[in-house]
């Protein structure tokens, strides 16, 4: 499958929850076929930024463009149809539905022309073996695979992953991270939100460090010192 390269650009994005100002004018960009990481401590506004893209944050202002198309103000369904998929923190599977039923939701809400269910089972053989089982019977790592598979079945141009490693054993997290280069090879851009600095920077072409709703540092992970990242991650607490 070949895909035209595209860019996802956020410019001066703000998120308010009522009077609470969670994201303060964030400007970031992600490219197709690359991994872009967003790091930051608890409450830094990482999830709110991903949710803003998908139309699920509080009140959002600013520009969110996929190529030349403005996504801000669209419904979640429309944004998914334009080619953005979110793997949400906590996975949000339907626990009593089977693996296959959970996965098929991606096909139903997404863009036509994406991978097939059998391709997802090639990527995650254990899901093929357990396709008829209820999602709640799977391990945490397998449930995360279902959430990623469901997102891939929407045929995304960009895959947004919110803390997919949370609560999982390191070996399982390694398996999930090994998938990212394969996803990028298909021309999909991956945006990874993580609290784990080392893991996130190891895979990314570009990173954004968030602190209290603002981007405090950005660059190519190879050209920034670890000390600088830690300082900007913790701010005055470092
Ligand atoms: P975490 O790692 O804890 O998910 P984060 O960097 O993803 O952190 P957000 O979840 O975006 O941060 O939260 C940013 C701020 O917005 C926090 O202070 C949080 O309490 C607040 N917030 C998030 N969602 C809501 C909401 N639905 N209503 C009110 N405040 C919210």
PDB file of C-alpha atoms and ligand atoms in Angstrom:
ATOM      1  CA  UNK A   1       0.000   0.000   0.000  1.00  0.00           C
ATOM      2  CA  UNK A   2       1.461   3.385  -0.897  1.00  0.00           C
ATOM      3  CA  UNK A   3       0.297   6.612   0.587  1.00  0.00           C
ATOM      4  CA  UNK A   4       0.919  10.255  -0.154  1.00  0.00           C
ATOM      5  CA  UNK A   5       3.005  11.858   2.522  1.00  0.00           C
ATOM      6  CA  UNK A   6       1.126  14.242   4.729  1.00  0.00           C
ATOM      7  CA  UNK A   7       1.593  16.417   7.746  1.00  0.00           C
ATOM      8  CA  UNK A   8      -0.550  16.842  10.820  1.00  0.00           C
ATOM      9  CA  UNK A   9      -0.097  20.379  12.136  1.00  0.00           C
ATOM     10  CA  UNK A  10      -1.396  21.901  15.317  1.00  0.00           C
ATOM     11  CA  UNK A  11      -0.976  25.653  15.622  1.00  0.00           C
ATOM     12  CA  UNK A  12      -1.664  27.632  18.789  1.00  0.00           C
ATOM     13  CA  UNK A  13      -4.060  25.010  20.162  1.00  0.00           C
ATOM     14  CA  UNK A  14      -5.736  25.772  23.475  1.00  0.00           C
ATOM     15  CA  UNK A  15      -7.962  23.440  25.489  1.00  0.00           C
ATOM     16  CA  UNK A  16     -10.268  24.645  28.263  1.00  0.00           C
ATOM     17  CA  UNK A  17     -12.355  22.470  30.579  1.00  0.00           C
ATOM     18  CA  UNK A  18     -14.820  25.057  31.825  1.00  0.00           C
ATOM     19  CA  UNK A  19     -12.626  27.779  33.315  1.00  0.00           C
ATOM     20  CA  UNK A  20      -9.606  25.499  33.583  1.00  0.00           C
ATOM     21  CA  UNK A  21      -7.017  26.199  30.898  1.00  0.00           C
ATOM     22  CA  UNK A  22      -5.292  22.827  30.294  1.00  0.00           C
ATOM     23  CA  UNK A  23      -3.409  23.439  27.010  1.00  0.00           C
ATOM     24  CA  UNK A  24      -1.848  26.853  26.347  1.00  0.00           C
ATOM     25  CA  UNK A  25      -1.168  27.480  22.673  1.00  0.00           C
ATOM     26  CA  UNK A  26       0.554  24.282  21.599  1.00  0.00           C
ATOM     27  CA  UNK A  27       2.185  24.164  18.163  1.00  0.00           C
ATOM     28  CA  UNK A  28       3.378  20.762  16.977  1.00  0.00           C
ATOM     29  CA  UNK A  29       3.722  18.885  13.758  1.00  0.00           C
ATOM     30  CA  UNK A  30       3.880  15.198  12.843  1.00  0.00           C
ATOM     31  CA  UNK A  31       4.857  13.667   9.499  1.00  0.00           C
ATOM     32  CA  UNK A  32       3.548  10.550   7.843  1.00  0.00           C
ATOM     33  CA  UNK A  33       5.878   7.566   8.045  1.00  0.00           C
ATOM     34  CA  UNK A  34       7.580   8.936  11.163  1.00  0.00           C
ATOM     35  CA  UNK A  35       7.192   8.598  14.903  1.00  0.00           C
ATOM     36  CA  UNK A  36       6.603  11.833  16.778  1.00  0.00           C
ATOM     37  CA  UNK A  37       6.653  11.627  20.534  1.00  0.00           C
ATOM     38  CA  UNK A  38       5.043  13.802  23.151  1.00  0.00           C
ATOM     39  CA  UNK A  39       6.542  13.464  26.600  1.00  0.00           C
ATOM     40  CA  UNK A  40       5.640  15.158  29.839  1.00  0.00           C
ATOM     41  CA  UNK A  41       4.670  14.513  33.435  1.00  0.00           C
ATOM     42  CA  UNK A  42       1.168  13.794  34.733  1.00  0.00           C
ATOM     43  CA  UNK A  43      -1.241  16.565  33.884  1.00  0.00           C
ATOM     44  CA  UNK A  44       1.054  18.271  31.356  1.00  0.00           C
ATOM     45  CA  UNK A  45      -1.710  18.323  28.748  1.00  0.00           C
ATOM     46  CA  UNK A  46      -0.562  15.461  26.518  1.00  0.00           C
ATOM     47  CA  UNK A  47      -3.862  13.559  26.505  1.00  0.00           C
ATOM     48  CA  UNK A  48      -5.845  16.758  26.117  1.00  0.00           C
ATOM     49  CA  UNK A  49      -3.819  17.577  23.016  1.00  0.00           C
ATOM     50  CA  UNK A  50      -4.534  14.177  21.444  1.00  0.00           C
ATOM     51  CA  UNK A  51      -8.184  14.454  22.422  1.00  0.00           C
ATOM     52  CA  UNK A  52      -8.317  17.931  20.857  1.00  0.00           C
ATOM     53  CA  UNK A  53      -7.212  16.434  17.527  1.00  0.00           C
ATOM     54  CA  UNK A  54      -9.937  13.814  17.637  1.00  0.00           C
ATOM     55  CA  UNK A  55     -12.653  16.252  18.762  1.00  0.00           C
ATOM     56  CA  UNK A  56     -12.981  14.943  22.315  1.00  0.00           C
ATOM     57  CA  UNK A  57     -11.342  17.559  24.516  1.00  0.00           C
ATOM     58  CA  UNK A  58     -13.219  20.350  26.273  1.00  0.00           C
ATOM     59  CA  UNK A  59     -13.367  23.664  24.411  1.00  0.00           C
ATOM     60  CA  UNK A  60     -10.679  23.769  21.725  1.00  0.00           C
ATOM     61  CA  UNK A  61      -9.322  26.758  19.831  1.00  0.00           C
ATOM     62  CA  UNK A  62      -6.510  27.067  17.310  1.00  0.00           C
ATOM     63  CA  UNK A  63      -5.815  25.208  14.111  1.00  0.00           C
ATOM     64  CA  UNK A  64      -5.530  21.450  13.609  1.00  0.00           C
ATOM     65  CA  UNK A  65      -4.734  20.641  10.000  1.00  0.00           C
ATOM     66  CA  UNK A  66      -4.245  17.380   8.188  1.00  0.00           C
ATOM     67  CA  UNK A  67      -2.551  18.515   4.998  1.00  0.00           C
ATOM     68  CA  UNK A  68      -4.681  21.440   3.868  1.00  0.00           C
ATOM     69  CA  UNK A  69      -7.823  20.309   5.688  1.00  0.00           C
ATOM     70  CA  UNK A  70      -8.929  21.905   8.920  1.00  0.00           C
ATOM     71  CA  UNK A  71     -10.019  19.332  11.513  1.00  0.00           C
ATOM     72  CA  UNK A  72     -10.815  21.674  14.393  1.00  0.00           C
ATOM     73  CA  UNK A  73     -14.538  21.881  15.017  1.00  0.00           C
ATOM     74  CA  UNK A  74     -15.327  18.582  13.333  1.00  0.00           C
ATOM     75  CA  UNK A  75     -16.967  15.657  15.077  1.00  0.00           C
ATOM     76  CA  UNK A  76     -14.898  12.661  16.153  1.00  0.00           C
ATOM     77  CA  UNK A  77     -16.524  10.565  13.469  1.00  0.00           C
ATOM     78  CA  UNK A  78     -15.558  13.071  10.775  1.00  0.00           C
ATOM     79  CA  UNK A  79     -11.973  13.281  12.045  1.00  0.00           C
ATOM     80  CA  UNK A  80     -11.640   9.481  11.977  1.00  0.00           C
ATOM     81  CA  UNK A  81     -13.019   9.504   8.436  1.00  0.00           C
ATOM     82  CA  UNK A  82     -10.352  12.021   7.468  1.00  0.00           C
ATOM     83  CA  UNK A  83      -7.690   9.572   8.635  1.00  0.00           C
ATOM     84  CA  UNK A  84      -6.925  10.090  12.313  1.00  0.00           C
ATOM     85  CA  UNK A  85      -7.192   7.213  14.802  1.00  0.00           C
ATOM     86  CA  UNK A  86      -6.725   7.379  18.549  1.00  0.00           C
ATOM     87  CA  UNK A  87      -5.652   4.482  20.759  1.00  0.00           C
ATOM     88  CA  UNK A  88      -7.019   5.991  23.968  1.00  0.00           C
ATOM     89  CA  UNK A  89      -5.487   5.725  27.402  1.00  0.00           C
ATOM     90  CA  UNK A  90      -7.297   2.834  29.106  1.00  0.00           C
ATOM     91  CA  UNK A  91      -8.101   1.253  25.719  1.00  0.00           C
ATOM     92  CA  UNK A  92     -11.892   1.644  25.899  1.00  0.00           C
ATOM     93  CA  UNK A  93     -12.772  -1.803  24.586  1.00  0.00           C
ATOM     94  CA  UNK A  94     -16.217  -3.332  24.931  1.00  0.00           C
ATOM     95  CA  UNK A  95     -15.353  -5.967  27.563  1.00  0.00           C
ATOM     96  CA  UNK A  96     -18.149  -8.406  26.802  1.00  0.00           C
ATOM     97  CA  UNK A  97     -17.792  -8.237  23.013  1.00  0.00           C
ATOM     98  CA  UNK A  98     -15.407 -10.621  21.292  1.00  0.00           C
ATOM     99  CA  UNK A  99     -12.002  -9.651  19.980  1.00  0.00           C
ATOM    100  CA  UNK A 100     -13.346  -9.780  16.443  1.00  0.00           C
ATOM    101  CA  UNK A 101     -16.403  -7.657  17.302  1.00  0.00           C
ATOM    102  CA  UNK A 102     -14.216  -5.039  18.977  1.00  0.00           C
ATOM    103  CA  UNK A 103     -11.901  -4.954  15.973  1.00  0.00           C
ATOM    104  CA  UNK A 104     -14.735  -4.687  13.469  1.00  0.00           C
ATOM    105  CA  UNK A 105     -15.794  -1.375  15.032  1.00  0.00           C
ATOM    106  CA  UNK A 106     -12.671   0.111  13.452  1.00  0.00           C
ATOM    107  CA  UNK A 107     -13.713  -1.059  10.010  1.00  0.00           C
ATOM    108  CA  UNK A 108     -17.221   0.322  10.497  1.00  0.00           C
ATOM    109  CA  UNK A 109     -16.247   3.825  11.617  1.00  0.00           C
ATOM    110  CA  UNK A 110     -13.138   4.303   9.496  1.00  0.00           C
ATOM    111  CA  UNK A 111     -12.135   5.124   5.956  1.00  0.00           C
ATOM    112  CA  UNK A 112     -12.522   2.515   3.248  1.00  0.00           C
ATOM    113  CA  UNK A 113      -9.456   0.813   1.810  1.00  0.00           C
ATOM    114  CA  UNK A 114      -7.666  -0.079   5.019  1.00  0.00           C
ATOM    115  CA  UNK A 115      -6.085  -3.295   6.192  1.00  0.00           C
ATOM    116  CA  UNK A 116      -8.285  -6.361   6.476  1.00  0.00           C
ATOM    117  CA  UNK A 117      -9.060  -8.268   9.652  1.00  0.00           C
ATOM    118  CA  UNK A 118      -6.772 -11.077   8.484  1.00  0.00           C
ATOM    119  CA  UNK A 119      -3.888  -8.603   8.103  1.00  0.00           C
ATOM    120  CA  UNK A 120      -4.436  -7.546  11.704  1.00  0.00           C
ATOM    121  CA  UNK A 121      -4.315 -11.208  12.711  1.00  0.00           C
ATOM    122  CA  UNK A 122      -1.008 -11.523  10.794  1.00  0.00           C
ATOM    123  CA  UNK A 123       0.354  -8.642  12.835  1.00  0.00           C
ATOM    124  CA  UNK A 124      -1.057  -9.988  16.107  1.00  0.00           C
ATOM    125  CA  UNK A 125      -1.336 -13.787  15.741  1.00  0.00           C
ATOM    126  CA  UNK A 126      -2.563 -14.183  19.314  1.00  0.00           C
ATOM    127  CA  UNK A 127      -5.645 -12.119  18.452  1.00  0.00           C
ATOM    128  CA  UNK A 128      -6.453 -14.493  15.605  1.00  0.00           C
ATOM    129  CA  UNK A 129      -6.240 -17.419  18.009  1.00  0.00           C
ATOM    130  CA  UNK A 130      -8.498 -15.654  20.496  1.00  0.00           C
ATOM    131  CA  UNK A 131     -10.812 -13.916  18.049  1.00  0.00           C
ATOM    132  CA  UNK A 132     -14.022 -15.359  19.535  1.00  0.00           C
ATOM    133  CA  UNK A 133     -13.145 -14.675  23.148  1.00  0.00           C
ATOM    134  CA  UNK A 134     -14.555 -11.740  25.088  1.00  0.00           C
ATOM    135  CA  UNK A 135     -12.103  -8.839  25.285  1.00  0.00           C
ATOM    136  CA  UNK A 136     -12.201  -8.924  29.098  1.00  0.00           C
ATOM    137  CA  UNK A 137     -10.653 -12.415  29.087  1.00  0.00           C
ATOM    138  CA  UNK A 138      -7.477 -11.159  27.412  1.00  0.00           C
ATOM    139  CA  UNK A 139      -4.317 -10.007  29.163  1.00  0.00           C
ATOM    140  CA  UNK A 140      -3.614  -6.281  29.348  1.00  0.00           C
ATOM    141  CA  UNK A 141      -1.085  -6.509  26.531  1.00  0.00           C
ATOM    142  CA  UNK A 142      -3.489  -8.428  24.312  1.00  0.00           C
ATOM    143  CA  UNK A 143      -6.222  -5.889  25.023  1.00  0.00           C
ATOM    144  CA  UNK A 144      -3.810  -3.159  23.983  1.00  0.00           C
ATOM    145  CA  UNK A 145      -3.233  -5.073  20.729  1.00  0.00           C
ATOM    146  CA  UNK A 146      -7.006  -5.070  20.146  1.00  0.00           C
ATOM    147  CA  UNK A 147      -7.104  -1.305  20.713  1.00  0.00           C
ATOM    148  CA  UNK A 148      -4.231  -0.780  18.258  1.00  0.00           C
ATOM    149  CA  UNK A 149      -5.762  -3.207  15.759  1.00  0.00           C
ATOM    150  CA  UNK A 150      -9.121  -1.447  15.966  1.00  0.00           C
ATOM    151  CA  UNK A 151      -7.393   1.882  15.284  1.00  0.00           C
ATOM    152  CA  UNK A 152      -5.455   0.449  12.310  1.00  0.00           C
ATOM    153  CA  UNK A 153      -8.683  -0.931  10.844  1.00  0.00           C
ATOM    154  CA  UNK A 154      -9.974   2.638  10.498  1.00  0.00           C
ATOM    155  CA  UNK A 155      -7.255   3.034   7.827  1.00  0.00           C
ATOM    156  CA  UNK A 156      -5.549   5.996   9.474  1.00  0.00           C
ATOM    157  CA  UNK A 157      -3.037   8.398   8.007  1.00  0.00           C
ATOM    158  CA  UNK A 158      -2.042   9.169  11.594  1.00  0.00           C
ATOM    159  CA  UNK A 159      -2.216   6.854  14.586  1.00  0.00           C
ATOM    160  CA  UNK A 160      -2.300   8.635  17.958  1.00  0.00           C
ATOM    161  CA  UNK A 161      -1.273   6.417  20.889  1.00  0.00           C
ATOM    162  CA  UNK A 162      -1.985   7.603  24.421  1.00  0.00           C
ATOM    163  CA  UNK A 163       0.224   5.924  27.028  1.00  0.00           C
ATOM    164  CA  UNK A 164      -0.068   2.458  25.569  1.00  0.00           C
ATOM    165  CA  UNK A 165       2.595   1.128  27.959  1.00  0.00           C
ATOM    166  CA  UNK A 166       0.725   2.051  31.134  1.00  0.00           C
ATOM    167  CA  UNK A 167       0.418  -0.942  33.477  1.00  0.00           C
ATOM    168  CA  UNK A 168       2.047  -3.412  31.092  1.00  0.00           C
ATOM    169  CA  UNK A 169       5.167  -5.529  31.666  1.00  0.00           C
ATOM    170  CA  UNK A 170       8.286  -4.159  29.924  1.00  0.00           C
ATOM    171  CA  UNK A 171       8.537  -7.205  27.673  1.00  0.00           C
ATOM    172  CA  UNK A 172       4.979  -6.632  26.434  1.00  0.00           C
ATOM    173  CA  UNK A 173       5.671  -2.936  25.918  1.00  0.00           C
ATOM    174  CA  UNK A 174       8.724  -3.875  23.847  1.00  0.00           C
ATOM    175  CA  UNK A 175       6.524  -6.028  21.615  1.00  0.00           C
ATOM    176  CA  UNK A 176       4.105  -3.158  21.077  1.00  0.00           C
ATOM    177  CA  UNK A 177       6.890  -0.705  20.327  1.00  0.00           C
ATOM    178  CA  UNK A 178       8.426  -3.111  17.806  1.00  0.00           C
ATOM    179  CA  UNK A 179       5.283  -2.631  15.760  1.00  0.00           C
ATOM    180  CA  UNK A 180       5.777   1.083  15.248  1.00  0.00           C
ATOM    181  CA  UNK A 181       8.438   0.878  12.532  1.00  0.00           C
ATOM    182  CA  UNK A 182       6.192  -1.556  10.634  1.00  0.00           C
ATOM    183  CA  UNK A 183       3.276   0.829  10.937  1.00  0.00           C
ATOM    184  CA  UNK A 184       5.469   3.691   9.694  1.00  0.00           C
ATOM    185  CA  UNK A 185       6.603   1.580   6.724  1.00  0.00           C
ATOM    186  CA  UNK A 186       2.997   1.669   5.563  1.00  0.00           C
ATOM    187  CA  UNK A 187       3.219   5.455   5.400  1.00  0.00           C
ATOM    188  CA  UNK A 188       1.247   5.996   8.582  1.00  0.00           C
ATOM    189  CA  UNK A 189       2.453   8.708  10.957  1.00  0.00           C
ATOM    190  CA  UNK A 190       2.551   7.675  14.613  1.00  0.00           C
ATOM    191  CA  UNK A 191       2.172  10.115  17.488  1.00  0.00           C
ATOM    192  CA  UNK A 192       3.155   8.548  20.798  1.00  0.00           C
ATOM    193  CA  UNK A 193       2.276  10.079  24.154  1.00  0.00           C
ATOM    194  CA  UNK A 194       4.418   8.695  26.953  1.00  0.00           C
ATOM    195  CA  UNK A 195       5.677   9.441  30.423  1.00  0.00           C
ATOM    196  CA  UNK A 196       8.658   7.146  29.853  1.00  0.00           C
ATOM    197  CA  UNK A 197      11.254   9.513  28.407  1.00  0.00           C
ATOM    198  CA  UNK A 198      13.858   6.942  27.381  1.00  0.00           C
ATOM    199  CA  UNK A 199      11.490   4.622  25.573  1.00  0.00           C
ATOM    200  CA  UNK A 200       9.741   7.395  23.783  1.00  0.00           C
ATOM    201  CA  UNK A 201      12.868   9.210  22.616  1.00  0.00           C
ATOM    202  CA  UNK A 202      14.479   5.978  21.430  1.00  0.00           C
ATOM    203  CA  UNK A 203      11.881   5.526  18.681  1.00  0.00           C
ATOM    204  CA  UNK A 204      11.020   9.095  17.709  1.00  0.00           C
ATOM    205  CA  UNK A 205      12.234  11.254  14.813  1.00  0.00           C
ATOM    206  CA  UNK A 206      11.028  14.352  16.642  1.00  0.00           C
ATOM    207  CA  UNK A 207       9.822  14.952  20.160  1.00  0.00           C
ATOM    208  CA  UNK A 208       7.868  17.579  22.024  1.00  0.00           C
ATOM    209  CA  UNK A 209       8.252  17.974  25.767  1.00  0.00           C
ATOM    210  CA  UNK A 210       5.185  19.347  27.549  1.00  0.00           C
ATOM    211  CA  UNK A 211       5.088  21.085  30.892  1.00  0.00           C
ATOM    212  CA  UNK A 212       1.926  22.580  32.368  1.00  0.00           C
ATOM    213  CA  UNK A 213       0.138  22.759  29.029  1.00  0.00           C
ATOM    214  CA  UNK A 214       3.014  24.224  27.012  1.00  0.00           C
ATOM    215  CA  UNK A 215       5.746  22.871  24.767  1.00  0.00           C
ATOM    216  CA  UNK A 216       8.993  23.542  26.617  1.00  0.00           C
ATOM    217  CA  UNK A 217      11.407  21.738  24.302  1.00  0.00           C
ATOM    218  CA  UNK A 218      11.319  20.169  20.847  1.00  0.00           C
ATOM    219  CA  UNK A 219      13.830  18.688  18.451  1.00  0.00           C
ATOM    220  CA  UNK A 220      15.435  15.549  17.129  1.00  0.00           C
ATOM    221  CA  UNK A 221      16.054  13.234  20.104  1.00  0.00           C
ATOM    222  CA  UNK A 222      19.612  12.589  18.863  1.00  0.00           C
ATOM    223  CA  UNK A 223      20.546  16.230  19.008  1.00  0.00           C
ATOM    224  CA  UNK A 224      19.303  17.064  22.498  1.00  0.00           C
ATOM    225  CA  UNK A 225      21.055  16.133  25.724  1.00  0.00           C
ATOM    226  CA  UNK A 226      19.365  13.966  28.304  1.00  0.00           C
ATOM    227  CA  UNK A 227      19.971  16.690  30.921  1.00  0.00           C
ATOM    228  CA  UNK A 228      18.155  19.253  28.822  1.00  0.00           C
ATOM    229  CA  UNK A 229      15.169  16.932  28.335  1.00  0.00           C
ATOM    230  CA  UNK A 230      14.935  16.192  32.068  1.00  0.00           C
ATOM    231  CA  UNK A 231      15.156  19.901  32.899  1.00  0.00           C
ATOM    232  CA  UNK A 232      12.347  20.794  30.520  1.00  0.00           C
ATOM    233  CA  UNK A 233      10.247  17.781  31.573  1.00  0.00           C
ATOM    234  CA  UNK A 234      10.261  18.722  35.252  1.00  0.00           C
ATOM    235  CA  UNK A 235      10.662  22.497  34.885  1.00  0.00           C
ATOM    236  CA  UNK A 236      11.651  24.224  38.097  1.00  0.00           C
ATOM    237  CA  UNK A 237      11.239  20.962  40.014  1.00  0.00           C
ATOM    238  CA  UNK A 238      14.303  19.436  38.297  1.00  0.00           C
TER     239      UNK A 238
HETATM  240  P1  LIG B   1      -1.781  12.182  32.265  1.00  0.00           P
HETATM  241  O1  LIG B   1      -0.479  11.558  32.064  1.00  0.00           O
HETATM  242  O2  LIG B   1      -2.188  12.265  33.707  1.00  0.00           O
HETATM  243  O3  LIG B   1      -2.869  11.699  31.358  1.00  0.00           O
HETATM  244  P2  LIG B   1      -1.608  14.488  30.573  1.00  0.00           P
HETATM  245  O4  LIG B   1      -0.327  15.170  30.287  1.00  0.00           O
HETATM  246  O5  LIG B   1      -2.140  13.603  29.517  1.00  0.00           O
HETATM  247  O6  LIG B   1      -1.520  13.725  31.918  1.00  0.00           O
HETATM  248  P3  LIG B   1      -4.160  15.747  30.564  1.00  0.00           P
HETATM  249  O7  LIG B   1      -4.868  14.461  30.857  1.00  0.00           O
HETATM  250  O8  LIG B   1      -4.284  16.319  29.226  1.00  0.00           O
HETATM  251  O9  LIG B   1      -2.638  15.622  30.933  1.00  0.00           O
HETATM  252  O10 LIG B   1      -4.633  16.805  31.662  1.00  0.00           O
HETATM  253  C1  LIG B   1      -4.189  18.158  31.635  1.00  0.00           C
HETATM  254  C2  LIG B   1      -4.934  18.903  32.725  1.00  0.00           C
HETATM  255  O11 LIG B   1      -6.305  19.001  32.358  1.00  0.00           O
HETATM  256  C3  LIG B   1      -4.876  18.215  34.086  1.00  0.00           C
HETATM  257  O12 LIG B   1      -4.747  19.205  35.081  1.00  0.00           O
HETATM  258  C4  LIG B   1      -6.211  17.527  34.171  1.00  0.00           C
HETATM  259  O13 LIG B   1      -6.643  17.401  35.528  1.00  0.00           O
HETATM  260  C5  LIG B   1      -7.117  18.448  33.388  1.00  0.00           C
HETATM  261  N1  LIG B   1      -8.207  17.705  32.744  1.00  0.00           N
HETATM  262  C6  LIG B   1      -8.098  16.698  31.871  1.00  0.00           C
HETATM  263  N2  LIG B   1      -9.309  16.257  31.459  1.00  0.00           N
HETATM  264  C7  LIG B   1     -10.209  17.027  32.105  1.00  0.00           C
HETATM  265  C8  LIG B   1     -11.644  17.080  32.114  1.00  0.00           C
HETATM  266  N3  LIG B   1     -12.387  16.253  31.358  1.00  0.00           N
HETATM  267  N4  LIG B   1     -12.224  17.999  32.926  1.00  0.00           N
HETATM  268  C9  LIG B   1     -11.489  18.845  33.683  1.00  0.00           C
HETATM  269  N5  LIG B   1     -10.132  18.864  33.706  1.00  0.00           N
HETATM  270  C10 LIG B   1      -9.509  17.962  32.948  1.00  0.00           C
END
